[in-house]
Amino acid sequence: MRRVCWRRGQPLPDDKEWLVTNGLGGYASGAVAGPPTRRFHGALIAATPRGRILAVSELRDGASELEEFALEDGLPVWRYANFERRIVLPHGRNLTVVSWRARVPIELDVRPSFQVRPHEGRLEQPARAYPVAIEGRVCEVDRGSSLPILLAVSKGEWRAIAPETRTLRYRIEEERGYDCEGALVTPCAWSVHLAAGEEAILAITTDAWDPALDVEALRSEELVRRRALVGARTGLAAELALAADQFLFRKPTGGADDRSVIAGYHWFTDWGRDTMISLEGLCLVNGRHELARRILKTFAAHARDGLIPNLFPEGESQGLYHTADATPW
C-alpha cells in the first residue's frame, strides 16, 4: 500500500493520474483530483478488435472533500468524509467494477457521462443522443449502436433523466496543442441509500451481460491474482511487479495465445522495439517465462524478410515494418 495524503483545505495537485489495465489493452484512467484532464481518461476504455473505445467518460457521485488517495494492491482508493471509492478491472475482461462504501449514512447518486469514441479520436462537439433502456438493476446505454454499454448495480435503482449536456475542457490536451473541448452527456442516474459501513457496486461492461455473473467473485479473484504476482516482495519491488503486469496483454485482434506488450499508456499499441527491450524486466525477472515465450512466438509469427514488426497499429492485426533495430534487440 502506498498512501498519498493532503491536508484539508489545501488544493490537490492537478498533475497526478491513476491507471488500471485489464490485460486486453483496455484500461480505466483519470486525474486523482477529479474531472478528466485527457481525452484518454474514463471509467472504461474497452479493448475491441477495431481498437480501444472510450465507453464511459466520467462518474459523478457527489464526493465530499478528499481526505486520502491510496494505492492498495496497485489499485486506486479514494477516501472522502462521506464514503470510500475503489476501482478494480478483472483481468481479461472489458469490465470495470466500482464500489462505494459509506462512512456515514448517505444517499448516493451516481451520474455517468458519455462521449463514446475511439480513445484517441477527436473530441465530439456537439453532443449526440445516448438512448437508455432500463431492466431492473441493469441500464443499457446507446442501445442499437455497434458498442452498447451495460451498467449493472448491486442495489438501488436506475432512472432515465432528461439528458444533461456539458462541455468539458481537457487541460492536458490543450497544453499538448490538440482539440481540447468535448461534450459529455448524462442520460441516466443511479440512486441508493447506504447505511454507515454498507457497500454498493457498479459494474460497467461492453460485453454481453450475463445476469448470473458474480461481479464480487471476479473482484476477489483479481485481488488474489495481484497478490500472487507480488508474492513475498514488499515496498518498491512489489509495486514494480504490479506495474510490470499493466503492460502485458492478450491481443484482441490475434489468437487465444497471442500475447504482447503495450509500449506505453495511454496512446501506444505494441511496438517490436519496446517489447524486445522490456521483455526481460517485465517477464523473466518476475518468473513469467511462459508469458515471455508466448510474446516471442507472437512476434515470430509476424516476422517478414527477417524483420519483426516495428508496431501494430490500433485495431489492426497486421504489423508495420519500417525499422531496422527492433529485430536485433
Tab-separated table of C-alpha atoms in Angstrom, residues 147-265:
chain	number	residue	atom	x	y	z
A	147	LEU	CA	-20.964	-0.905	-28.893
A	148	PRO	CA	-23.796	-0.676	-26.337
A	149	ILE	CA	-22.669	-0.118	-22.740
A	150	LEU	CA	-24.177	-2.014	-19.824
A	151	LEU	CA	-24.179	-0.702	-16.262
A	152	ALA	CA	-25.356	-3.121	-13.548
A	153	VAL	CA	-25.663	-2.327	-9.840
A	154	SER	CA	-25.855	-4.462	-6.714
A	155	LYS	CA	-28.681	-2.432	-5.138
A	156	GLY	CA	-30.671	0.746	-5.629
A	157	GLU	CA	-32.355	1.782	-8.853
A	158	TRP	CA	-31.644	3.359	-12.226
A	159	ARG	CA	-33.727	6.073	-13.802
A	160	ALA	CA	-33.622	7.739	-17.186
A	161	ILE	CA	-33.297	11.510	-16.930
A	162	ALA	CA	-33.556	14.426	-19.305
A	163	PRO	CA	-30.058	14.369	-20.872
A	164	GLU	CA	-27.633	16.672	-19.096
A	165	THR	CA	-25.059	18.050	-21.533
A	166	ARG	CA	-21.953	19.950	-20.593
A	167	THR	CA	-18.736	20.918	-22.329
A	168	LEU	CA	-15.528	19.720	-20.696
A	169	ARG	CA	-12.165	21.333	-21.369
A	170	TYR	CA	-9.297	18.812	-21.190
A	171	ARG	CA	-6.353	20.718	-19.742
A	172	ILE	CA	-3.582	18.358	-20.835
A	173	GLU	CA	-4.921	18.152	-24.406
A	174	GLU	CA	-4.897	21.948	-24.531
A	175	GLU	CA	-1.282	22.024	-23.334
A	176	ARG	CA	-0.333	19.464	-25.990
A	177	GLY	CA	-1.899	21.568	-28.744
A	178	TYR	CA	-4.777	19.180	-29.540
A	179	ASP	CA	-8.502	19.860	-29.752
A	180	CYS	CA	-9.428	20.186	-26.110
A	181	GLU	CA	-13.184	20.662	-25.720
A	182	GLY	CA	-15.737	17.878	-25.871
A	183	ALA	CA	-19.389	17.407	-25.000
A	184	LEU	CA	-20.327	14.930	-22.257
A	185	VAL	CA	-23.874	13.610	-21.995
A	186	THR	CA	-25.511	12.176	-18.856
A	187	PRO	CA	-28.757	10.366	-19.814
A	188	CYS	CA	-29.275	8.287	-16.654
A	189	ALA	CA	-28.701	8.247	-12.894
A	190	TRP	CA	-28.385	5.607	-10.179
A	191	SER	CA	-29.586	6.229	-6.610
A	192	VAL	CA	-29.169	4.104	-3.488
A	193	HIS	CA	-29.345	4.670	0.261
A	194	LEU	CA	-26.361	3.302	2.190
A	195	ALA	CA	-26.038	2.901	5.943
A	196	ALA	CA	-22.631	3.526	7.524
A	197	GLY	CA	-20.314	0.645	6.517
A	198	GLU	CA	-22.626	-0.570	3.730
A	199	GLU	CA	-21.269	-1.097	0.207
A	200	ALA	CA	-22.790	-0.718	-3.267
A	201	ILE	CA	-21.186	-1.936	-6.511
A	202	LEU	CA	-21.437	-0.707	-10.100
A	203	ALA	CA	-20.233	-2.943	-12.951
A	204	ILE	CA	-19.580	-1.345	-16.357
A	205	THR	CA	-19.010	-3.505	-19.435
A	206	THR	CA	-19.213	-3.552	-23.219
A	207	ASP	CA	-19.524	-7.350	-23.221
A	208	ALA	CA	-22.828	-9.207	-23.390
A	209	TRP	CA	-24.357	-9.142	-19.910
A	210	ASP	CA	-24.884	-12.416	-18.066
A	211	PRO	CA	-27.348	-11.976	-15.173
A	212	ALA	CA	-25.585	-14.850	-13.381
A	213	LEU	CA	-22.219	-13.074	-13.497
A	214	ASP	CA	-20.768	-12.882	-9.979
A	215	VAL	CA	-19.106	-9.465	-10.013
A	216	GLU	CA	-17.959	-9.672	-6.395
A	217	ALA	CA	-16.265	-13.025	-7.101
A	218	LEU	CA	-14.473	-11.526	-10.130
A	219	ARG	CA	-13.293	-8.637	-7.978
A	220	SER	CA	-11.972	-11.037	-5.327
A	221	GLU	CA	-10.234	-13.185	-7.959
A	222	GLU	CA	-8.442	-10.140	-9.328
A	223	LEU	CA	-7.150	-9.234	-5.871
A	224	VAL	CA	-5.892	-12.815	-5.417
A	225	ARG	CA	-4.180	-12.670	-8.834
A	226	ARG	CA	-2.453	-9.414	-7.970
A	227	ARG	CA	-1.242	-10.678	-4.599
A	228	ALA	CA	0.177	-13.773	-6.291
A	229	LEU	CA	2.143	-11.519	-8.663
A	230	VAL	CA	3.639	-9.711	-5.684
A	231	GLY	CA	4.435	-12.892	-3.736
A	232	ALA	CA	6.911	-12.210	-0.955
A	233	ARG	CA	8.014	-8.869	-2.397
A	234	THR	CA	7.480	-5.702	-0.382
A	235	GLY	CA	7.865	-1.982	-0.942
A	236	LEU	CA	9.133	-0.802	-4.311
A	237	ALA	CA	9.751	-4.343	-5.575
A	238	ALA	CA	6.069	-5.176	-5.024
A	239	GLU	CA	4.966	-2.009	-6.790
A	240	LEU	CA	7.220	-2.761	-9.764
A	241	ALA	CA	5.832	-6.305	-10.100
A	242	LEU	CA	2.312	-4.872	-10.301
A	243	ALA	CA	3.405	-2.064	-12.624
A	244	ALA	CA	5.043	-4.572	-14.995
A	245	ASP	CA	1.798	-6.525	-15.229
A	246	GLN	CA	-0.035	-3.437	-16.529
A	247	PHE	CA	1.887	-3.581	-19.826
A	248	LEU	CA	1.353	-7.287	-20.626
A	249	PHE	CA	-1.759	-8.115	-22.626
A	250	ARG	CA	-3.582	-10.502	-24.935
A	251	LYS	CA	-4.116	-9.025	-28.379
A	252	PRO	CA	-7.835	-8.653	-29.208
A	253	THR	CA	-7.018	-8.963	-32.924
A	254	GLY	CA	-4.957	-12.165	-32.545
A	255	GLY	CA	-5.423	-15.761	-31.475
A	256	ALA	CA	-6.125	-17.032	-27.971
A	257	ASP	CA	-2.404	-17.379	-27.222
A	258	ASP	CA	-1.228	-14.113	-28.798
A	259	ARG	CA	0.489	-12.068	-26.101
A	260	SER	CA	2.324	-8.779	-26.436
A	261	VAL	CA	3.476	-5.636	-24.626
A	262	ILE	CA	1.812	-2.222	-24.681
A	263	ALA	CA	4.617	0.242	-25.361
A	264	GLY	CA	3.057	2.906	-23.138
A	265	TYR	CA	-0.242	4.289	-21.926
